[in-house]
Coordinates of C-alpha atoms and ligand atoms in Angstrom, one line a residue:
M1203 CA 172.2 36.9 107.7
E1204 CA 170.6 37.8 104.5
F1205 CA 167.1 38.2 106.0
K1206 CA 166.3 40.1 109.2
T1207 CA 162.6 39.4 109.4
N1208 CA 160.3 36.6 108.2
H1209 CA 158.3 39.3 106.4
E1210 CA 161.2 39.6 104.0
I1211 CA 161.5 35.9 103.6
I1212 CA 157.8 35.5 102.6
R1213 CA 158.0 38.4 100.2
R1214 CA 161.1 36.8 98.5
A1215 CA 159.5 33.4 98.5
R1216 CA 156.4 34.8 96.7
R1217 CA 158.7 36.3 94.1
N1218 CA 160.7 33.1 93.6
A1219 CA 157.8 30.6 93.6
R1220 CA 156.8 30.1 90.0
G1221 CA 153.3 29.4 88.8
P1222 CA 151.3 26.8 90.8
V1223 CA 154.2 26.1 93.2
W1224 CA 153.0 29.0 95.3
D1225 CA 149.5 27.5 95.3
Y1226 CA 150.9 24.2 96.4
L1227 CA 152.9 25.7 99.3
A1228 CA 150.5 28.3 100.5
G1229 CA 147.0 26.8 99.9
G1230 CA 144.5 24.8 101.9
S1231 CA 141.5 22.7 101.0
E1232 CA 138.1 23.9 99.6
S1233 CA 137.1 27.1 101.4
E1234 CA 140.4 27.2 103.3
T1235 CA 138.4 27.7 106.5
A1236 CA 140.5 25.3 108.5
M1237 CA 143.7 26.9 107.3
R1238 CA 142.4 30.4 108.3
R1239 CA 141.1 29.0 111.6
N1240 CA 144.5 27.9 112.6
R1241 CA 145.6 31.6 112.4
F1242 CA 142.3 32.9 113.8
G1243 CA 142.9 30.6 116.8
L1244 CA 146.4 31.9 117.4
D1245 CA 145.3 35.5 116.7
S1246 CA 142.5 35.1 119.3
I1247 CA 144.9 34.6 122.2
A1248 CA 146.6 37.5 124.0
L1249 CA 149.7 37.3 126.2
K1250 CA 149.8 38.4 129.9
P1251 CA 153.2 39.5 131.0
R1252 CA 154.7 39.6 134.5
V1253 CA 157.3 42.3 135.4
L1254 CA 160.4 42.7 137.5
R1255 CA 161.4 39.0 137.2
N1256 CA 165.1 39.2 136.3
V1257 CA 165.3 37.7 132.9
S1258 CA 169.0 38.3 132.3
A1259 CA 169.6 34.5 131.7
L1260 CA 167.1 33.0 129.3
D1261 CA 167.0 29.4 128.1
V1262 CA 165.0 28.8 124.9
G1263 CA 166.0 25.2 124.6
T1264 CA 164.0 22.0 125.2
T1265 CA 163.9 18.3 124.2
V1266 CA 161.7 16.9 121.4
I1267 CA 161.1 13.1 121.4
G1268 CA 163.9 12.9 124.0
H1269 CA 166.5 14.8 121.9
R1270 CA 167.9 18.2 122.6
S1271 CA 166.4 20.9 120.6
R1272 CA 167.7 24.5 120.4
I1273 CA 164.2 26.0 120.3
P1274 CA 160.8 24.4 120.9
V1275 CA 160.3 24.1 117.1
F1276 CA 160.7 21.2 114.7
L1277 CA 160.4 20.9 110.9
A1278 CA 157.1 19.3 110.0
P1279 CA 157.2 16.7 107.2
M1280 CA 156.7 18.3 103.7
A1281 CA 156.3 16.4 100.5
S1282 CA 157.5 17.5 97.0
L1283 CA 159.8 20.3 98.3
Q1284 CA 161.9 19.4 95.2
L1285 CA 159.4 21.6 93.4
V1286 CA 161.1 24.5 95.2
T1287 CA 164.7 23.5 94.6
P1288 CA 166.0 20.1 93.4
A1289 CA 167.7 18.9 96.6
A1290 CA 165.3 20.7 98.9
A1291 CA 164.8 17.8 101.4
Q1292 CA 168.6 17.6 101.8
A1293 CA 168.7 21.4 102.4
V1294 CA 166.0 21.1 105.1
D1295 CA 167.8 18.2 106.8
D1296 CA 171.1 20.1 106.7
A1297 CA 169.4 23.2 108.2
A1298 CA 167.9 21.1 111.0
E1299 CA 171.3 19.6 111.8
E1300 CA 173.2 22.9 111.6
F1301 CA 170.6 24.8 113.7
G1302 CA 170.0 22.0 116.2
I1303 CA 166.4 21.0 115.9
I1304 CA 164.5 17.8 114.8
N1305 CA 163.6 17.3 111.2
M1306 CA 160.7 15.0 110.2
L1307 CA 161.4 13.7 106.7
S1308 CA 158.3 13.3 104.6
G1309 CA 157.9 9.8 103.2
H1310 CA 157.3 11.4 99.9
S1311 CA 160.7 13.3 99.9
R1312 CA 163.4 13.3 97.3
P1313 CA 166.4 12.6 97.7
S1314 CA 165.7 9.2 99.3
L1315 CA 165.7 8.4 103.0
E1316 CA 169.1 6.6 102.5
E1317 CA 170.7 9.6 100.8
I1318 CA 169.5 12.0 103.5
A1319 CA 170.7 9.6 106.3
M1320 CA 174.1 9.2 104.6
N1321 CA 174.6 12.9 104.7
S1322 CA 173.6 13.6 108.3
L1323 CA 174.2 12.1 111.7
H1324 CA 171.7 14.0 113.8
P1325 CA 168.5 12.3 115.1
K1326 CA 165.6 12.6 112.7
V1327 CA 162.1 11.3 112.2
F1328 CA 160.7 9.5 109.2
Q1329 CA 157.1 10.2 108.3
I1330 CA 155.0 7.5 106.6
Y1331 CA 151.9 7.6 104.4
V1332 CA 150.8 3.9 104.3
R1333 CA 150.6 3.0 100.7
G1334 CA 151.0 -0.7 100.7
G1335 CA 150.4 -4.0 102.7
R1336 CA 152.6 -6.1 104.9
N1337 CA 155.5 -6.6 102.4
W1338 CA 155.6 -3.0 101.5
L1339 CA 155.7 -2.0 105.2
E1340 CA 158.4 -4.5 106.0
D1341 CA 160.5 -3.3 103.1
L1342 CA 160.1 0.4 103.9
L1343 CA 160.4 0.2 107.7
G1344 CA 163.4 -2.1 107.3
R1345 CA 165.1 0.7 105.3
V1346 CA 164.1 3.3 107.9
K1347 CA 165.5 1.2 110.7
D1348 CA 168.7 0.4 108.8
N1349 CA 169.3 4.1 108.4
N1350 CA 168.9 4.8 112.1
Y1351 CA 165.9 7.2 112.1
A1352 CA 165.0 8.0 115.7
A1353 CA 161.2 7.7 115.4
L1354 CA 158.4 7.0 113.0
A1355 CA 155.5 9.5 112.4
V1356 CA 152.4 7.9 111.0
T1357 CA 150.2 10.5 109.2
V1358 CA 146.5 9.6 109.8
D1359 CA 144.6 12.6 108.6
A1360 CA 144.9 11.8 104.9
A1361 CA 142.5 8.8 104.4
V1362 CA 141.0 10.6 101.5
Y1363 CA 142.6 13.2 99.2
S1364 CA 141.1 16.6 99.8
N1365 CA 140.3 19.2 97.1
R1366 CA 143.0 21.8 97.0
E1367 CA 141.2 24.3 94.8
R1368 CA 144.0 26.7 94.2
Q1369 CA 145.8 23.9 92.4
M1370 CA 142.7 22.6 90.7
I1371 CA 141.9 26.0 89.3
A1372 CA 145.5 26.2 88.0
G1373 CA 145.0 22.8 86.4
W1374 CA 148.1 21.4 88.1
A1375 CA 148.9 18.7 90.7
P1376 CA 152.2 17.9 92.5
P1377 CA 153.8 14.5 91.7
T1378 CA 152.4 12.8 94.9
R1379 CA 148.8 13.6 93.8
S1380 CA 149.2 12.4 90.2
N1381 CA 150.5 9.1 91.5
A1382 CA 147.5 7.2 92.9
A1383 CA 149.3 4.0 93.6
G1384 CA 148.4 2.5 97.0
R1385 CA 145.8 5.1 97.9
E1386 CA 143.4 2.4 98.9
F1387 CA 145.8 1.5 101.8
L1388 CA 145.5 5.1 103.1
A1389 CA 141.7 4.8 103.0
A1390 CA 141.7 1.4 104.8
L1391 CA 144.1 2.5 107.7
N1392 CA 142.8 1.5 111.1
W1393 CA 144.2 0.7 114.6
D1394 CA 145.1 -2.9 113.4
T1395 CA 147.3 -1.3 110.8
W1396 CA 148.8 0.9 113.4
D1397 CA 149.5 -2.1 115.6
E1398 CA 151.1 -4.0 112.7
I1399 CA 153.3 -1.0 111.9
R1400 CA 154.3 -0.8 115.6
Q1401 CA 155.2 -4.5 115.6
I1402 CA 157.3 -4.2 112.5
W1403 CA 159.0 -0.9 113.4
G1404 CA 159.6 -1.6 117.1
G1405 CA 160.7 2.0 117.9
P1406 CA 159.1 5.2 119.1
M1407 CA 155.9 6.2 117.2
I1408 CA 154.2 9.5 116.6
L1409 CA 150.5 9.7 115.8
K1410 CA 150.3 12.7 113.4
G1411 CA 147.0 14.3 112.6
V1412 CA 145.0 14.1 115.9
S1413 CA 142.1 16.5 116.5
R1414 CA 140.2 14.8 119.2
P1415 CA 140.9 13.6 122.8
E1416 CA 139.3 10.2 122.1
D1417 CA 141.8 9.5 119.4
A1418 CA 144.7 10.7 121.6
E1419 CA 143.5 8.2 124.3
T1420 CA 143.2 5.3 121.8
G1421 CA 146.7 6.2 120.5
I1422 CA 148.2 6.0 123.9
Q1423 CA 146.4 2.7 124.5
H1424 CA 148.1 1.5 121.3
G1425 CA 151.5 2.6 122.4
A1426 CA 152.0 6.0 120.8
E1427 CA 154.9 7.8 122.4
V1428 CA 153.9 11.1 120.8
I1429 CA 150.5 12.6 120.1
Y1430 CA 150.9 15.2 117.3
V1431 CA 147.9 17.6 117.1
S1432 CA 147.5 18.6 113.4
N1433 CA 144.9 19.3 110.8
H1434 CA 147.6 19.2 108.1
G1435 CA 147.8 23.0 108.0
G1436 CA 144.2 23.1 106.9
R1437 CA 145.0 21.1 103.7
Q1438 CA 142.8 18.0 104.5
L1439 CA 139.5 18.3 106.3
D1440 CA 138.1 21.8 105.6
H1441 CA 136.1 23.3 108.6
D1442 CA 138.3 21.4 111.1
R1443 CA 138.9 23.4 114.3
A1444 CA 142.1 25.4 114.9
T1445 CA 144.8 23.2 116.3
I1446 CA 145.6 25.8 119.1
Q1447 CA 141.9 25.5 120.1
V1448 CA 142.1 21.7 120.2
L1449 CA 145.4 21.5 122.0
P1450 CA 144.2 22.0 125.6
E1451 CA 141.7 19.2 125.3
I1452 CA 144.3 16.8 124.0
V1453 CA 146.9 17.9 126.6
S1454 CA 144.3 17.2 129.3
A1455 CA 143.4 13.8 127.9
V1456 CA 147.0 12.8 127.5
D1457 CA 147.7 13.8 131.1
G1458 CA 151.5 13.5 130.8
R1459 CA 151.4 9.9 129.4
A1460 CA 152.9 11.0 126.0
E1461 CA 154.6 14.0 124.5
V1462 CA 152.2 16.4 122.7
L1463 CA 153.4 18.2 119.5
V1464 CA 151.3 20.6 117.5
D1465 CA 151.4 22.4 114.2
G1466 CA 149.0 24.6 112.1
G1467 CA 149.6 28.3 111.3
F1468 CA 152.6 28.9 113.5
M1469 CA 154.6 31.8 112.0
R1470 CA 155.9 33.7 115.1
G1471 CA 157.9 33.2 118.3
S1472 CA 154.8 34.5 120.2
D1473 CA 152.7 31.8 118.5
V1474 CA 155.1 29.1 119.6
I1475 CA 155.0 30.5 123.2
K1476 CA 151.2 30.2 123.2
A1477 CA 151.3 26.5 122.4
I1478 CA 154.0 25.8 125.0
A1479 CA 151.9 27.7 127.6
L1480 CA 149.0 25.3 126.7
G1481 CA 151.1 22.2 127.2
A1482 CA 152.7 21.4 123.9
Q1483 CA 156.3 20.2 124.0
A1484 CA 157.2 21.8 120.7
V1485 CA 155.6 23.3 117.5
G1486 CA 156.0 22.2 113.9
I1487 CA 156.4 24.6 111.1
G1488 CA 155.2 23.7 107.6
K1489 CA 154.4 26.6 105.4
L1490 CA 157.0 28.9 107.0
Q1491 CA 159.6 26.2 106.4
A1492 CA 158.7 26.0 102.8
F1493 CA 158.7 29.8 102.3
A1494 CA 162.1 30.1 103.9
L1495 CA 163.5 27.4 101.6
C1496 CA 161.9 29.0 98.6
A1497 CA 163.4 32.4 99.6
G1498 CA 166.9 31.3 100.2
G1499 CA 167.4 27.5 100.4
L1500 CA 169.5 26.2 103.3
S1501 CA 170.7 29.6 104.4
G1502 CA 167.1 31.1 104.1
L1503 CA 165.8 28.4 106.4
I1504 CA 168.6 29.0 108.9
D1505 CA 167.8 32.7 108.9
C1506 CA 164.1 31.9 109.4
L1507 CA 164.9 29.7 112.4
T1508 CA 167.3 32.3 113.8
I1509 CA 164.6 34.9 113.6
L1510 CA 162.1 32.6 115.3
E1511 CA 164.6 31.9 118.1
D1512 CA 165.0 35.7 118.6
E1513 CA 161.3 36.2 118.7
I1514 CA 160.9 33.4 121.2
R1515 CA 163.6 34.9 123.4
I1516 CA 162.0 38.4 123.2
A1517 CA 158.6 37.0 124.0
M1518 CA 159.9 35.1 127.0
G1519 CA 161.9 38.0 128.3
L1520 CA 158.9 40.4 128.0
L1521 CA 156.6 37.8 129.6
G1522 CA 159.0 37.5 132.6
V1523 CA 160.0 33.8 132.2
T1524 CA 163.5 32.4 131.9
S1525 CA 162.7 28.9 130.8
L1526 CA 159.9 27.2 128.8
D1527 CA 158.7 25.2 131.7
Q1528 CA 157.6 28.3 133.6
L1529 CA 155.0 29.0 130.9
N1530 CA 151.4 28.0 131.6
S1531 CA 147.9 29.2 130.7
A1532 CA 148.0 32.0 133.3
Y1533 CA 150.2 33.8 130.7
L1534 CA 147.3 33.7 128.2
A1535 CA 143.9 35.4 127.8
P1536 CA 141.2 35.2 125.1
A1537 CA 141.2 38.3 122.8
K1538 CA 139.6 39.5 119.6
P1539 CA 141.9 39.3 116.6
V1540 CA 143.0 42.8 115.5
N1541 CA 143.1 41.9 111.8
S1542 CA 141.1 39.6 109.6
A1543 CA 142.8 36.2 110.2
H1544 CA 144.3 34.4 107.1
E1545 CA 147.5 32.4 106.4
M1546 CA 149.5 35.7 106.2
S1547 CA 147.9 37.6 109.1
A1548 CA 151.1 37.3 111.1
F1549 CA 152.8 39.6 108.5
P1550 CA 150.9 42.9 108.3
H1551 CA 153.6 44.6 106.2
I1552 CA 153.2 42.4 103.2
P1553 CA 151.8 44.7 100.5
G1554 CA 148.5 43.4 99.2
G1555 CA 147.8 41.3 102.3
R1556 CA 147.2 37.7 101.3
L1557 CA 149.7 37.2 98.4
T1558 CA 147.3 34.8 96.6
Ligands
FMN2013 C1 153.7 21.9 100.9 C2 153.3 21.0 102.1 C3 153.5 19.6 102.0 C4 153.2 18.8 103.0 N1 153.5 17.4 103.0 C5 153.3 16.6 104.1 C6 153.7 15.3 104.1 O1 154.4 14.8 103.1 N2 153.4 14.5 105.2 C7 152.7 15.0 106.2 O2 152.4 14.3 107.2 N3 152.3 16.3 106.2 C8 152.6 17.1 105.2 N4 152.2 18.4 105.2 C9 151.5 19.0 106.5 C10 152.7 19.5 107.4 O3 153.4 18.4 107.9 C11 152.1 20.2 108.6 O4 151.1 19.4 109.3 C12 151.4 21.5 108.2 O5 152.0 22.1 107.1 C13 151.4 22.5 109.4 O6 150.7 23.7 109.1 P1 151.4 25.0 108.6 O7 151.7 24.8 107.2 O8 150.3 26.0 108.8 O9 152.6 25.3 109.4 C14 152.5 19.3 104.2 C15 152.2 20.7 104.2 C16 152.6 21.5 103.2 C17 152.3 23.0 103.3

């Protein structure tokens, strides 16, 4: 392994990310309050260990959308990773296959969904931003089906483009932003569109971008198999709540009728453990995935996942649990963050703090 800590990965990523690419990967919207809150929420939970519990045999594995997953982590969909390295989406998918976790391929990824599918046999999810009407949906979802994607994630927290001010100040936008084609379909998205997609697709559906129990309930009424709690990493609605704060409300509303996934600010094995203890099935990594790719491509991402796995194992062992299903809210307590929370607050040894 080239990297022993995710600290080193982030420092290398910062060195490698040229110009506005760093702003694209690391930034949030407007005041970046929602992005910081994601970390603040995680930093505001302490862990409560049990002792003398014989943790010599530990199982960090689980299932995600019914498929075996080596750790309770999946790769959140990320557009325009080709800005980091040319075949980045392929490297991400290869890392997921080699490590043994689920990859959610962004609908805005390059190479194409066909090329990715041709090069890998493991189960993976396709994420869609709705940017067309019935014909567009039939064509795209037909291609997704023909290429055997295991589930479809519909992103619903991007009805309107947010202001990402780090990029605006740099006078730069990623390719997906400069191409406004079909934006009106994103704005017009409603439950009828969801039903239409469901009817065309016919397979498992993930509702990505849920922040309120009412929407989780409606999603279940409309056949969602997975409720994915997310505020887009604080890149869409500024001042949204931390996803870890929202999670218990959603888990309680869902009440076992769907799988609950979550993302937003997760950087450490101990962060992952907190979400599992609050009822999530698994945790998505966005920024951390991008930083690892930027630091070392495919092998950088495998190193990052291996480090996360080790951190999860250490946290479980020291908490006194041997499998993820033993975790519950009794292992958690509210606590004051020890540092000022920001997107890098899980990494106190980064010189200069925030790396902006
Ligand atoms: C660079 C970047 C690109 C993203 N692209 C997409 C995308 O194409 N589709 C999507 O649903 N979410 C996208 N997201 C949001 C992620 O899927 C995820 O919700 C978020 O990054 C999780 O928060 P985290 O970055 O703090 O881990 C993107 C996030 C980042 C940082």
